[in-house]
CSV table of C-alpha atoms in Angstrom, one decimal:
chain,number,residue,atom,x,y,z
T,224,UNK,CA,64.2,94.9,119.8
T,225,UNK,CA,65.8,91.5,119.2
T,226,UNK,CA,62.5,89.7,119.1
T,227,UNK,CA,61.1,92.3,116.7
T,228,UNK,CA,64.1,91.6,114.4
T,229,UNK,CA,63.5,87.9,114.5
T,230,UNK,CA,59.8,88.5,113.8
T,231,UNK,CA,60.7,90.7,110.8
T,232,UNK,CA,62.9,87.8,109.4
T,233,UNK,CA,59.9,85.5,109.6
T,234,UNK,CA,57.4,88.0,108.2
T,235,UNK,CA,59.7,88.7,105.2
T,236,UNK,CA,61.0,85.2,104.4
T,237,UNK,CA,57.9,83.1,104.9
T,238,UNK,CA,56.0,84.8,101.9
T,239,UNK,CA,59.2,84.5,99.8
T,240,UNK,CA,59.3,80.8,100.6
T,241,UNK,CA,55.9,80.3,99.2
T,242,UNK,CA,56.4,82.3,96.0
T,243,UNK,CA,59.9,81.2,95.1
T,244,UNK,CA,58.8,79.4,91.9
T,245,UNK,CA,61.9,78.2,90.1
T,246,UNK,CA,64.0,78.2,93.3
T,247,UNK,CA,66.2,80.8,95.0
T,248,UNK,CA,67.1,82.9,91.9
T,249,UNK,CA,63.5,84.0,91.4
T,250,UNK,CA,63.3,85.7,94.8
T,251,UNK,CA,66.7,87.4,94.9
T,252,UNK,CA,65.3,90.6,93.5
T,253,UNK,CA,62.6,90.7,96.1
T,254,UNK,CA,64.9,89.7,99.0
T,255,UNK,CA,67.4,92.4,97.9
T,256,UNK,CA,64.6,95.0,98.0
T,257,UNK,CA,63.3,94.0,101.4
T,258,UNK,CA,66.7,93.6,103.2
T,259,UNK,CA,68.4,96.7,101.7
T,260,UNK,CA,65.8,99.3,101.0
T,261,UNK,CA,62.9,98.4,103.3
T,262,UNK,CA,64.5,96.9,106.5
T,263,UNK,CA,68.0,98.2,106.1
T,264,UNK,CA,69.5,94.9,107.4
T,265,UNK,CA,72.5,95.3,105.1
T,266,UNK,CA,73.9,97.8,102.7
T,267,UNK,CA,73.7,97.2,98.9
T,268,UNK,CA,77.4,96.5,99.0
T,269,UNK,CA,77.1,93.9,101.8
T,270,UNK,CA,74.2,92.2,100.0
T,271,UNK,CA,76.3,91.7,96.9
T,272,UNK,CA,79.1,90.2,99.1
T,273,UNK,CA,76.7,87.9,100.9
T,274,UNK,CA,75.3,86.8,97.5
T,275,UNK,CA,78.8,85.9,96.3
T,276,UNK,CA,79.5,84.0,99.6
T,277,UNK,CA,76.3,82.0,99.3
T,278,UNK,CA,77.1,81.1,95.7
T,279,UNK,CA,80.6,80.1,96.5
T,280,UNK,CA,79.5,77.9,99.4
T,281,UNK,CA,78.0,74.4,98.9
T,282,UNK,CA,74.2,73.9,98.9
T,283,UNK,CA,71.3,75.9,97.5
T,284,UNK,CA,72.1,79.6,96.6
T,285,UNK,CA,69.1,80.6,98.7
T,286,UNK,CA,71.3,79.9,101.8
T,287,UNK,CA,71.8,83.7,101.2
T,288,UNK,CA,69.0,84.2,103.7
T,289,UNK,CA,70.9,82.2,106.3
T,290,UNK,CA,73.6,84.8,106.0
T,291,UNK,CA,71.1,87.7,106.2
T,292,UNK,CA,69.7,86.2,109.4
T,293,UNK,CA,73.2,85.7,110.8
T,294,UNK,CA,74.2,89.3,110.0
T,295,UNK,CA,71.1,90.7,111.7
T,296,UNK,CA,70.8,88.5,114.8
T,297,UNK,CA,73.7,86.0,115.0
T,298,UNK,CA,73.1,82.2,115.3
T,299,UNK,CA,69.4,82.6,116.3
T,300,UNK,CA,68.9,84.9,113.3
T,301,UNK,CA,70.5,82.4,111.0
T,302,UNK,CA,68.4,79.5,112.3
T,303,UNK,CA,65.1,81.6,112.2
T,304,UNK,CA,65.8,82.9,108.6
T,305,UNK,CA,66.8,79.4,107.3
T,306,UNK,CA,63.6,77.8,108.8
T,307,UNK,CA,61.4,80.7,107.6
T,308,UNK,CA,62.7,80.2,104.0
T,309,UNK,CA,62.8,76.3,103.8
T,310,UNK,CA,60.0,75.0,106.1
T,311,UNK,CA,56.9,76.6,104.4
T,312,UNK,CA,57.9,75.5,100.9
T,313,UNK,CA,58.9,72.1,102.1
T,314,UNK,CA,55.5,71.5,103.9
T,315,UNK,CA,53.8,72.6,100.7
T,316,UNK,CA,56.0,70.3,98.6
T,317,UNK,CA,55.2,67.4,101.0
T,318,UNK,CA,51.5,67.9,100.7
T,319,UNK,CA,51.6,68.2,96.9
T,320,UNK,CA,53.9,65.2,96.6
T,321,UNK,CA,51.4,63.1,98.4
T,322,UNK,CA,48.6,64.2,96.1
T,323,UNK,CA,50.7,64.3,92.9
T,324,UNK,CA,50.9,60.6,92.4
T,325,UNK,CA,47.2,60.3,93.0
T,326,UNK,CA,46.3,62.7,90.2
T,327,UNK,CA,49.0,62.1,87.6
T,328,UNK,CA,47.9,62.9,84.1
T,329,UNK,CA,45.0,65.1,85.0
T,330,UNK,CA,44.2,68.4,83.4
T,331,UNK,CA,45.2,70.7,86.3
T,332,UNK,CA,48.5,68.9,86.7
T,333,UNK,CA,49.6,69.9,83.2
T,334,UNK,CA,48.0,73.4,83.5
T,335,UNK,CA,50.0,74.2,86.7
T,336,UNK,CA,53.2,73.0,85.2
T,337,UNK,CA,52.8,75.0,82.0
T,338,UNK,CA,51.4,78.1,83.6
T,339,UNK,CA,54.1,78.5,86.3
T,340,UNK,CA,57.1,77.8,84.0
T,341,UNK,CA,57.2,81.2,82.2
T,342,UNK,CA,56.7,83.1,85.6
T,343,UNK,CA,59.7,81.2,87.0
T,344,UNK,CA,61.8,82.1,84.0
T,345,UNK,CA,60.8,85.8,84.1
T,346,UNK,CA,61.7,85.9,87.8
T,347,UNK,CA,65.1,84.4,87.3
T,348,UNK,CA,65.8,87.0,84.6
T,349,UNK,CA,64.8,89.8,87.0
T,350,UNK,CA,67.1,88.3,89.6
T,351,UNK,CA,70.1,88.5,87.2
T,352,UNK,CA,69.2,92.1,86.5
T,353,UNK,CA,68.7,93.1,90.1
T,354,UNK,CA,72.0,91.7,91.3
T,355,UNK,CA,73.8,93.5,88.5
T,356,UNK,CA,72.1,96.8,89.1
T,357,UNK,CA,72.9,96.9,92.8
T,358,UNK,CA,76.5,95.8,92.2
T,359,UNK,CA,77.0,99.0,90.2
T,360,UNK,CA,78.3,96.8,87.5
T,361,UNK,CA,80.8,98.1,85.1
T,362,UNK,CA,81.8,96.6,81.7
T,363,UNK,CA,84.1,94.2,83.5
T,364,UNK,CA,81.2,92.7,85.5
T,365,UNK,CA,79.2,92.1,82.4
T,366,UNK,CA,82.2,90.6,80.6
T,367,UNK,CA,83.0,88.2,83.4
T,368,UNK,CA,79.3,87.2,83.7
T,369,UNK,CA,79.0,86.7,79.9
T,370,UNK,CA,82.2,84.7,79.6
T,371,UNK,CA,81.3,82.4,82.5
T,372,UNK,CA,77.8,81.9,81.1
T,373,UNK,CA,79.3,81.0,77.7
T,374,UNK,CA,81.9,78.6,79.2
T,375,UNK,CA,79.1,76.9,81.2
T,376,UNK,CA,76.9,76.6,78.2
T,377,UNK,CA,79.8,75.0,76.4
T,378,UNK,CA,80.9,72.7,79.3
T,379,UNK,CA,77.9,72.2,81.5
T,380,UNK,CA,79.8,69.7,83.8
T,381,UNK,CA,82.6,72.2,84.6
T,382,UNK,CA,82.9,72.8,88.4
T,383,UNK,CA,81.4,76.3,88.8
T,384,UNK,CA,84.0,77.0,91.6
T,385,UNK,CA,86.6,77.3,88.8
T,386,UNK,CA,84.6,80.0,87.2
T,387,UNK,CA,84.1,81.9,90.5
T,388,UNK,CA,87.9,81.7,91.1
T,389,UNK,CA,88.5,82.9,87.5
T,390,UNK,CA,86.2,85.9,88.0
T,391,UNK,CA,87.9,86.7,91.4
T,392,UNK,CA,91.4,86.6,89.9
T,393,UNK,CA,90.3,88.6,86.8
T,394,UNK,CA,88.9,91.4,89.1
T,395,UNK,CA,91.8,91.4,91.5
T,396,UNK,CA,94.2,92.0,88.6
T,397,UNK,CA,91.9,94.4,86.7
T,398,UNK,CA,91.8,96.7,89.7
T,399,UNK,CA,95.6,96.6,90.2
T,400,UNK,CA,95.5,94.3,93.3
F,260,UNK,CA,66.6,48.4,88.3
F,261,UNK,CA,66.0,46.3,91.4
F,262,UNK,CA,64.6,47.9,94.5
F,263,UNK,CA,66.5,47.3,97.7
F,264,UNK,CA,64.6,44.9,100.0
F,265,UNK,CA,62.8,46.4,103.0
F,266,UNK,CA,62.5,50.1,103.8
F,267,UNK,CA,65.5,52.4,103.3
F,268,UNK,CA,67.0,53.2,106.7
F,269,UNK,CA,66.4,56.8,107.8
F,270,UNK,CA,70.1,57.2,108.7
F,271,UNK,CA,71.2,56.2,105.1
F,272,UNK,CA,68.7,58.7,103.7
F,273,UNK,CA,70.1,61.4,106.0
F,274,UNK,CA,73.7,60.7,105.0
F,275,UNK,CA,73.1,60.5,101.3
F,276,UNK,CA,71.6,64.0,101.3
F,277,UNK,CA,74.2,65.3,103.8
F,278,UNK,CA,76.9,64.3,101.3
F,279,UNK,CA,75.1,65.8,98.3
F,280,UNK,CA,74.5,69.1,100.3
F,281,UNK,CA,78.0,69.5,101.5
F,282,UNK,CA,80.1,68.6,98.5
F,283,UNK,CA,78.1,69.8,95.5
F,284,UNK,CA,79.1,73.4,94.9
F,285,UNK,CA,77.1,75.7,92.7
F,286,UNK,CA,74.2,73.9,91.2
F,287,UNK,CA,74.0,70.6,89.4
F,288,UNK,CA,72.7,69.0,92.6
F,289,UNK,CA,69.8,67.2,90.9
F,290,UNK,CA,72.3,65.2,88.7
F,291,UNK,CA,74.2,64.2,91.9
F,292,UNK,CA,71.0,63.2,93.7
F,293,UNK,CA,70.1,60.9,90.7
F,294,UNK,CA,73.5,59.3,90.8
F,295,UNK,CA,73.2,58.5,94.6
F,296,UNK,CA,69.5,57.6,94.8
F,297,UNK,CA,68.8,55.9,91.4
F,298,UNK,CA,72.0,54.9,89.7
F,299,UNK,CA,74.0,53.7,92.7
F,300,UNK,CA,71.4,52.5,95.2
F,301,UNK,CA,68.3,51.7,93.2
F,302,UNK,CA,66.0,53.3,95.8
F,303,UNK,CA,63.6,54.4,93.1
F,304,UNK,CA,63.0,54.1,89.3
F,305,UNK,CA,64.0,56.7,86.7
F,306,UNK,CA,60.3,57.5,86.1
F,307,UNK,CA,59.7,58.1,89.7
F,308,UNK,CA,62.8,60.3,90.0
F,309,UNK,CA,62.1,62.5,86.9
F,310,UNK,CA,58.4,63.1,87.7
F,311,UNK,CA,59.5,64.2,91.2
F,312,UNK,CA,62.1,66.5,89.6
F,313,UNK,CA,59.5,68.2,87.4
F,314,UNK,CA,57.3,68.6,90.5
F,315,UNK,CA,60.1,70.1,92.6
F,316,UNK,CA,60.8,72.7,89.8
F,317,UNK,CA,57.3,74.0,89.5
F,318,UNK,CA,56.7,74.3,93.2
F,319,UNK,CA,58.0,77.2,95.2
F,320,UNK,CA,61.2,76.5,97.1
F,321,UNK,CA,64.7,75.6,96.1
F,322,UNK,CA,64.5,72.9,93.5
F,323,UNK,CA,66.9,70.6,95.4
F,324,UNK,CA,65.3,70.9,98.8
F,325,UNK,CA,61.9,70.1,97.2
F,326,UNK,CA,63.5,67.1,95.5
F,327,UNK,CA,64.8,65.9,98.8
F,328,UNK,CA,61.3,66.2,100.3
F,329,UNK,CA,59.8,64.3,97.4
F,330,UNK,CA,62.3,61.4,97.6
F,331,UNK,CA,62.2,61.3,101.4
F,332,UNK,CA,58.4,61.2,101.3
F,333,UNK,CA,58.3,58.4,98.6
F,334,UNK,CA,60.7,56.2,100.5
F,335,UNK,CA,59.9,56.8,104.2
F,336,UNK,CA,56.9,59.2,104.6
F,337,UNK,CA,57.1,62.2,106.9
F,338,UNK,CA,60.2,61.0,108.8
F,339,UNK,CA,62.0,60.3,105.5
F,340,UNK,CA,61.2,63.8,104.1
F,341,UNK,CA,62.4,65.4,107.3
F,342,UNK,CA,65.7,63.4,107.4
F,343,UNK,CA,66.4,64.1,103.7
F,344,UNK,CA,65.7,67.8,104.1
F,345,UNK,CA,67.7,68.3,107.3
F,346,UNK,CA,70.6,66.2,105.9
F,347,UNK,CA,70.7,68.4,102.8
F,348,UNK,CA,70.6,71.8,104.5
F,349,UNK,CA,72.6,71.3,107.7
F,350,UNK,CA,76.1,71.0,106.1
F,351,UNK,CA,75.7,74.2,103.9
F,352,UNK,CA,74.2,76.0,106.9
F,353,UNK,CA,77.5,75.8,108.8
F,354,UNK,CA,79.7,76.1,105.7
F,355,UNK,CA,78.1,79.3,104.5
F,356,UNK,CA,78.5,81.0,108.0
F,357,UNK,CA,82.1,79.8,108.3
F,358,UNK,CA,82.8,81.3,104.9
F,359,UNK,CA,81.1,84.6,105.9
F,360,UNK,CA,83.1,84.7,109.1
F,361,UNK,CA,86.4,84.2,107.3
F,362,UNK,CA,85.3,86.9,104.9
F,363,UNK,CA,84.6,89.4,107.7
F,364,UNK,CA,88.2,88.9,108.9
F,365,UNK,CA,89.7,89.4,105.5
F,366,UNK,CA,87.5,92.2,104.3
F,367,UNK,CA,90.0,94.9,105.3
F,368,UNK,CA,92.2,94.0,102.4
F,369,UNK,CA,90.9,95.8,99.3
F,370,UNK,CA,91.8,93.1,96.8
F,371,UNK,CA,89.5,90.7,98.6
F,372,UNK,CA,86.6,93.1,97.8
F,373,UNK,CA,87.6,93.1,94.2
F,374,UNK,CA,88.0,89.4,94.1
F,375,UNK,CA,84.5,88.9,95.6
F,376,UNK,CA,83.0,91.3,93.1
F,377,UNK,CA,84.6,89.2,90.4
F,378,UNK,CA,83.3,86.0,91.9
F,379,UNK,CA,79.8,87.5,92.2
F,380,UNK,CA,79.9,88.5,88.5
F,381,UNK,CA,80.9,84.9,87.6
F,382,UNK,CA,78.1,83.6,89.8
F,383,UNK,CA,75.7,85.8,87.9
F,384,UNK,CA,76.9,84.1,84.7
F,385,UNK,CA,75.7,80.8,86.2
F,386,UNK,CA,72.3,82.4,86.8
F,387,UNK,CA,72.3,83.7,83.3
F,388,UNK,CA,72.6,80.2,81.8
F,389,UNK,CA,69.5,79.1,83.8
F,390,UNK,CA,67.6,82.2,82.8
F,391,UNK,CA,68.3,81.8,79.1
F,392,UNK,CA,67.2,78.1,79.3
F,393,UNK,CA,63.9,79.1,80.9
F,394,UNK,CA,63.3,82.0,78.5
F,395,UNK,CA,63.9,79.7,75.5
F,396,UNK,CA,61.3,77.2,76.8
F,397,UNK,CA,58.7,79.9,77.4
F,398,UNK,CA,59.2,81.8,74.1
F,399,UNK,CA,57.9,78.8,72.0
F,400,UNK,CA,54.3,80.2,72.4
F,401,UNK,CA,53.0,83.8,72.5
F,402,UNK,CA,51.1,83.9,75.8
F,403,UNK,CA,53.8,82.2,78.0
F,404,UNK,CA,56.3,84.6,76.4
F,405,UNK,CA,54.2,87.6,77.3
F,406,UNK,CA,53.8,86.3,80.8
F,407,UNK,CA,57.6,86.0,81.0
F,408,UNK,CA,58.1,89.5,79.7
F,409,UNK,CA,55.5,91.0,82.1
F,410,UNK,CA,57.2,89.2,85.0
F,411,UNK,CA,60.6,90.5,84.1
F,412,UNK,CA,59.4,94.1,83.5
F,413,UNK,CA,57.4,94.3,86.7
F,414,UNK,CA,59.9,92.8,89.0
F,415,UNK,CA,63.2,93.5,87.3
F,416,UNK,CA,62.7,96.9,85.6
F,417,UNK,CA,59.9,98.6,87.6
F,418,UNK,CA,61.0,96.9,90.9
F,419,UNK,CA,57.4,96.2,91.9
F,420,UNK,CA,57.2,93.9,94.9
F,421,UNK,CA,57.5,90.3,93.9
F,422,UNK,CA,54.8,88.6,95.8
F,423,UNK,CA,51.8,90.6,94.5
F,424,UNK,CA,53.1,90.4,90.9
F,425,UNK,CA,53.3,86.6,91.1
F,426,UNK,CA,49.9,86.4,92.8
F,427,UNK,CA,48.4,88.4,90.0
F,428,UNK,CA,50.2,86.7,87.0
F,429,UNK,CA,50.1,83.1,88.2
F,430,UNK,CA,46.2,82.6,88.0
F,431,UNK,CA,46.2,84.2,84.5
F,432,UNK,CA,49.0,82.0,83.3
F,433,UNK,CA,47.6,78.8,84.8
F,434,UNK,CA,44.1,79.7,83.5
F,435,UNK,CA,45.5,80.1,80.0
F,436,UNK,CA,47.3,76.7,80.2
F,437,UNK,CA,44.1,75.1,81.5
F,438,UNK,CA,42.0,76.7,78.7
F,439,UNK,CA,44.5,75.7,76.0
F,440,UNK,CA,44.6,72.1,77.3
F,441,UNK,CA,40.7,72.0,77.5
F,442,UNK,CA,40.3,73.3,74.0
F,443,UNK,CA,42.7,70.7,72.7
F,444,UNK,CA,41.0,67.8,74.4
């Protein structure tokens, strides 16, 4: 049972590692689908909580998978999930980095860069949408998201922790403590 | 910009990325990496850094972990890449679990639930900024814009599985960029 869970973590996260163009946000929609609806590792509610925790913590937002692994199989699960998500993409990156400098300025170099960019952007948009849908978002969620986006566009260097804290306080008061 | 004499020590590489990983909350990590690696230590030139940044963004994987692999590889080969990557990830690994543990103990209080929902909504705001930036870049030309819309509709609205969608769209999109570049040449 335990081994089969660890194996599932690998089977799910390794492919995501290799298609996460544009970073973590592009695969949140897919990870949500797999871990909530397919494997039932967490409920939709728990997924949103883990998402918020991963965003509030330091490091890449895709540390979300560390929490999913930890939730499912403790420390071993956390380590297996983290390695499954970060090692494949890093090995690929290592190989490409070595070649990259060798072929700088070539045709395929430009084509890859230009061809993958719109897919990455589309995936990030889908990620925003997916998290909102599962959160059962009301008007307040949209307002907080919109306002923090506006503030960040206006002051890009603002520490995002301040925005997270602002959103938390706004919600705590809105729902009457 | 003067390069430091001799190879960069692996331990220094590890600790630079350890600090970046642990203390930079919620994005903006690439700016911090530039400060540590280029501006303060002169380990590589601006050109080197920015080409690596572009690469780390088009490749799959978190942008900042790819950037750490790129810099580690350029400075110290395989061992350097491993040190930079592990340094970057190990702090957040424990921090995120510590935070989740604290949350589990506090979750019985309902206002904590509300506060976390609020924090999540604000975090989605951060994502939204990145999404808008990407969408604006893609919508300068018709075909990339259509690819973006197709990706969003398939994965976001129709909830099709992500991996096959990307595997189907990526060759089309790259082939178009290739064809366009060839016809311009």
